[in-house]
XYZ file of C-alpha atoms in Angstrom:
279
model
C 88.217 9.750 115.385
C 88.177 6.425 114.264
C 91.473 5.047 111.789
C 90.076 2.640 109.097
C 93.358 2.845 107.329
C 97.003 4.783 107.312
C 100.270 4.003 104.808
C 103.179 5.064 104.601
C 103.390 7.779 101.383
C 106.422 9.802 100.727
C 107.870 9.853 103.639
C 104.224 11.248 105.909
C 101.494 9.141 106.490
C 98.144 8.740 104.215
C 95.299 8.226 106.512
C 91.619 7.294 105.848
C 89.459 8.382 109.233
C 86.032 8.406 110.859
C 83.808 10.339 113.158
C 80.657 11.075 114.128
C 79.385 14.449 113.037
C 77.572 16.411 115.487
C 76.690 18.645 112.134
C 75.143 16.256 109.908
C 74.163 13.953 112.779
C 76.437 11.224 110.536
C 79.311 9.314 110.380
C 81.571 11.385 108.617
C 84.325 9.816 106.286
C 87.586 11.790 105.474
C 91.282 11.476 103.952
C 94.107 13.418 105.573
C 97.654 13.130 104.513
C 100.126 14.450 106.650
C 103.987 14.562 105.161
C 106.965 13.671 107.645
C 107.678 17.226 108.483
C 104.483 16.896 110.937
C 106.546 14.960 113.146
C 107.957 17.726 114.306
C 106.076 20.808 113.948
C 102.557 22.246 113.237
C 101.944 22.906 109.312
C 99.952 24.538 107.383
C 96.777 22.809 105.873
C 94.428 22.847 102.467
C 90.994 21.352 102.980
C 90.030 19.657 98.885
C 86.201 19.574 98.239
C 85.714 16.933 95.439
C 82.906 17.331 93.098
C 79.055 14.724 91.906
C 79.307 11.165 93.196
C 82.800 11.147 94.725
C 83.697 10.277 97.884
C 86.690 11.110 99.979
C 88.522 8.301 98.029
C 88.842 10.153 94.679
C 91.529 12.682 95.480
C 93.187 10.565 97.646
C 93.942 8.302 94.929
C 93.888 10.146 91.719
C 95.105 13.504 91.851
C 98.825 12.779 92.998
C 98.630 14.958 95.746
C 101.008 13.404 98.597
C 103.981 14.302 96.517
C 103.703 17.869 96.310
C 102.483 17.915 99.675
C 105.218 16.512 101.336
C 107.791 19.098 98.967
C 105.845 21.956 100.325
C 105.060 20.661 104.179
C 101.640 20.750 103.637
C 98.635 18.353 105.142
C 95.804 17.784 102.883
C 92.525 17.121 103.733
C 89.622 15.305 101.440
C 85.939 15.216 103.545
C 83.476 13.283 101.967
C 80.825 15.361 99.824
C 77.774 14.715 101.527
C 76.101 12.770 104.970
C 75.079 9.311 104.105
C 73.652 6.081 105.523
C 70.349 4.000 105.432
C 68.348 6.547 107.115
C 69.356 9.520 104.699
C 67.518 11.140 102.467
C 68.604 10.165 98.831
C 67.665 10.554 95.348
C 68.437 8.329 92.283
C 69.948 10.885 90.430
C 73.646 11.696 90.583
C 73.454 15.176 91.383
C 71.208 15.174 93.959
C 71.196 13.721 97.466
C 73.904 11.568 98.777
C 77.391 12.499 97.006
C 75.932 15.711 96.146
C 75.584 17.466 99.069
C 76.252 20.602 96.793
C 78.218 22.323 100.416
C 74.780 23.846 101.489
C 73.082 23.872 104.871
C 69.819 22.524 103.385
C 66.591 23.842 105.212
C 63.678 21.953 102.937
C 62.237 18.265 103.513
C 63.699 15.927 103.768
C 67.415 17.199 103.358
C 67.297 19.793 106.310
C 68.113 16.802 109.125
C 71.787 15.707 107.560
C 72.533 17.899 104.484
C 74.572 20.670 106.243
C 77.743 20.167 104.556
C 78.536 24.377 104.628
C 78.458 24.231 108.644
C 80.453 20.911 108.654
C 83.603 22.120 106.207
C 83.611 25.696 107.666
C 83.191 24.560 111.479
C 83.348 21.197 112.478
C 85.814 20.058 109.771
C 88.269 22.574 110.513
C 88.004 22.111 114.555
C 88.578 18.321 113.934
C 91.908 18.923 112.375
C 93.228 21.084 114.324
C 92.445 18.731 117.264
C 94.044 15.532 115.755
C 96.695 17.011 113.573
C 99.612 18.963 113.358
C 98.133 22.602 111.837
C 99.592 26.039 112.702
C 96.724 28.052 113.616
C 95.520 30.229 111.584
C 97.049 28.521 108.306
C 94.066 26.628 106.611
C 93.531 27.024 102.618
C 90.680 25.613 100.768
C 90.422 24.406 97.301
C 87.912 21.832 95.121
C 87.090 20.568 91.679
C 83.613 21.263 90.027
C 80.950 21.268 92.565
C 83.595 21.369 95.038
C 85.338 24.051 93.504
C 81.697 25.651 94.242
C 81.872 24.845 97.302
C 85.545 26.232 98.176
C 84.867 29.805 96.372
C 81.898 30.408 98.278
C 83.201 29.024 101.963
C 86.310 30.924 100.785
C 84.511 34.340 100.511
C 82.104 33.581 103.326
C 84.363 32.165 105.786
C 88.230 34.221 105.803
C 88.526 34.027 109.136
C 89.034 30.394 108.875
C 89.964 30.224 105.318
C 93.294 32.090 104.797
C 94.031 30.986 100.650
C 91.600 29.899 98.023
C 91.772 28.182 94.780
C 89.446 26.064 92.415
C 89.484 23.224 89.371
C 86.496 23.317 87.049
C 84.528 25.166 89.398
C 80.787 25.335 89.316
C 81.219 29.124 89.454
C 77.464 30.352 89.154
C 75.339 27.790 90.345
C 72.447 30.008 90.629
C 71.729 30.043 86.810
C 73.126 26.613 85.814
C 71.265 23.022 85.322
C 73.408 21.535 88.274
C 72.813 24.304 90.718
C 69.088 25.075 89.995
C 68.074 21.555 90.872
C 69.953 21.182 93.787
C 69.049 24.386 95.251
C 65.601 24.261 94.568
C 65.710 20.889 96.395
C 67.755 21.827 99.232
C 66.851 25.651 99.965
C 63.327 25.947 98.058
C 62.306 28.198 95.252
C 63.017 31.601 96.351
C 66.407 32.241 94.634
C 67.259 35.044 97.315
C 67.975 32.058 99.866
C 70.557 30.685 97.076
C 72.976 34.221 96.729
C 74.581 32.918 99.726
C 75.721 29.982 98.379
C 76.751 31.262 94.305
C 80.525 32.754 94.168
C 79.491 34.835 91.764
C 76.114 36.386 94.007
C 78.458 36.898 96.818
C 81.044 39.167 94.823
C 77.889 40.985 93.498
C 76.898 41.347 96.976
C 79.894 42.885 98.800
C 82.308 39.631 99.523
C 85.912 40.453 98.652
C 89.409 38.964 99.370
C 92.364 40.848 99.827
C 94.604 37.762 97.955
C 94.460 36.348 94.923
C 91.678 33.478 93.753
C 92.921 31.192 91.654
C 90.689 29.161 89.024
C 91.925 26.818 86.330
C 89.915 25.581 84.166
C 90.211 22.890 80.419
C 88.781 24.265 77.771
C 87.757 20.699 76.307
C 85.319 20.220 79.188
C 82.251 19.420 78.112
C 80.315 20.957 81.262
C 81.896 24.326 80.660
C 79.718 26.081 78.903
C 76.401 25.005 80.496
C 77.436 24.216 84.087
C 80.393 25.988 85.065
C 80.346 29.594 83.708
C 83.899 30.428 85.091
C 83.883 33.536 83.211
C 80.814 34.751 84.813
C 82.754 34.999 87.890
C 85.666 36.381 86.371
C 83.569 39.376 85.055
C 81.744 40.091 88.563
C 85.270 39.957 89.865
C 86.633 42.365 87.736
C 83.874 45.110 87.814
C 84.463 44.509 91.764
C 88.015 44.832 92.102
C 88.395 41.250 93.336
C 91.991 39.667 92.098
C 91.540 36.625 90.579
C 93.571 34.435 88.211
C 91.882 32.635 85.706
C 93.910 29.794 83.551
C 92.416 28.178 80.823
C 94.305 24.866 79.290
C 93.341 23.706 75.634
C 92.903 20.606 75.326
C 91.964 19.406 79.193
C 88.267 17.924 80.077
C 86.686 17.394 83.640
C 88.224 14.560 84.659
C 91.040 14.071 87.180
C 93.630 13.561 84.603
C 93.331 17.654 84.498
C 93.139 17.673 88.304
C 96.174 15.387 88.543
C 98.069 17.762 86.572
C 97.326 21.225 87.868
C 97.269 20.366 91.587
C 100.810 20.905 92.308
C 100.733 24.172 90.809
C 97.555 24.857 93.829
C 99.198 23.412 96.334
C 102.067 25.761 95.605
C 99.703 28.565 95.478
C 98.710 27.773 98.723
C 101.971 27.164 100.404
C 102.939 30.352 99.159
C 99.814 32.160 100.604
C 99.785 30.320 104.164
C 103.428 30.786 104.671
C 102.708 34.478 105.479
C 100.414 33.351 108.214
């Protein structure tokens, strides 16, 4: 691990941090903000995916989520959304290639070398926390905003031995049959949409995946991507004809943007504290 940065923040200590990924073969970028009560004993931990074209930066600066987190003892961890560098594949669009890794293990040309970003958050990523930083074992949530809220529903699902509390902002909850999610997993998994259920929330519920706690989504009702890229309800219904608890919140007025993140993330955090604390 490399430090390219740490202040002082409510007491803990916000840290900016490198590494060379043995997943994507890259130098990996990530935030981690551990509060003061990580002095003295292991916490528990809640791993943010952030959504198109953001790095690990984003959250770190606008959500506002060092205060909660030092409240509710909890490090918070931002990776960056996809491998980059000179010698990865890219593509001029926003929503495809670098800051879009879309948290997919891609297997077509030329994204199958770097663009592994599902291994990385639900292996590596976790592994390199809990060797550098104070976690309790067994006490890692996961959460995200739009695609990363995709990307934290389905490692969520997938992945509860490592995952033990889920939430999402905005999520990209059926990327299988949305503009965002057809191109990138046409690009990054090829045209046969069986290799995408794997990596669509919804698809997974359909297929068997359940949760014994709660998932919670939140979602503004004045986004402008909800109707054609998100889909929340979607999920909502597969959960409830599979008997999967989740909480969906809608807020009038809200858009994408991380004025709406900024003011529902204390509420996940909570919802996470709450859920690890059993653990």
């Amino acid at each position: 691990m490399r430090t390219i940065s740490e202040s002082r923040c409510f007491g803990g200590v916000q840290g900016t941090y490198s590494h060379a990924s043995a997943t994507t073969g890259t130098e990996m970028r990530l935030s981690v903000f551990v509060p003061e009560q990580g002095r003295s004993r292991a916490l528990p931990a809640v791993i943010y995916l952030s959504g198109l074209s953001c790095t690990e930066e984003n959250f770190t600066v606008k959500a506002g989520a060092q205060r909660y987190a030092a409240e509710l003892g909890l490090i918070v961890v931002a990776p960056d959304t996809s491998p980059r560098g000179p010698n990865v594949a890219d593509d001029p669009a926003y929503d495809l290639g670098q800051g879009a890794g879309f948290y997919v293990d891609a297997t077509e040309t030329p994204w199958a070398p770097h663009f592994r970003m599902y291994s990385y958050v639900a292996q590596e990523l976790p592994a390199l926390v809990a060797a550098h930083f104070p976690l309790r074992p067994g006490a890692l949530g996961i959460m995200g905003h739009s695609m990363g809220g995709h990307g934290a529903l389905t490692l969520g699902l997938r992945e509860q031995a490592t995952f033990a509390s889920v939430s999402a902002l905005a999520p990209i909850a059926t990327p299988s049959q949305v503009p965002w999610g057809i191109k990138a997993f046409s690009a990054y998994l090829g045209p046969e949409t069986q290799r995408w259920r794997p990596y669509d929330a919804t698809a997974l519920v359909e297929d068997g995946h359940r949760r014994a706690d709660t998932i919670r989504i939140d979602q503004g009702e004045a986004d402008k991507f909800l109707g054609e890229q998100l889909r929340p309800e979607v999920f909502a219904e597969a959960c409830a004809r599979a008997g999967q608890t989740v909480e969906l919140h809608r807020h009038a007025g809200y858009d994408h943007g991380y004025f709406f993140v900024a003011t529902l993330i204390g509420e996940h955090l909570r919802h996470h504290a709450e859920l690890l604390a059993r653990r």
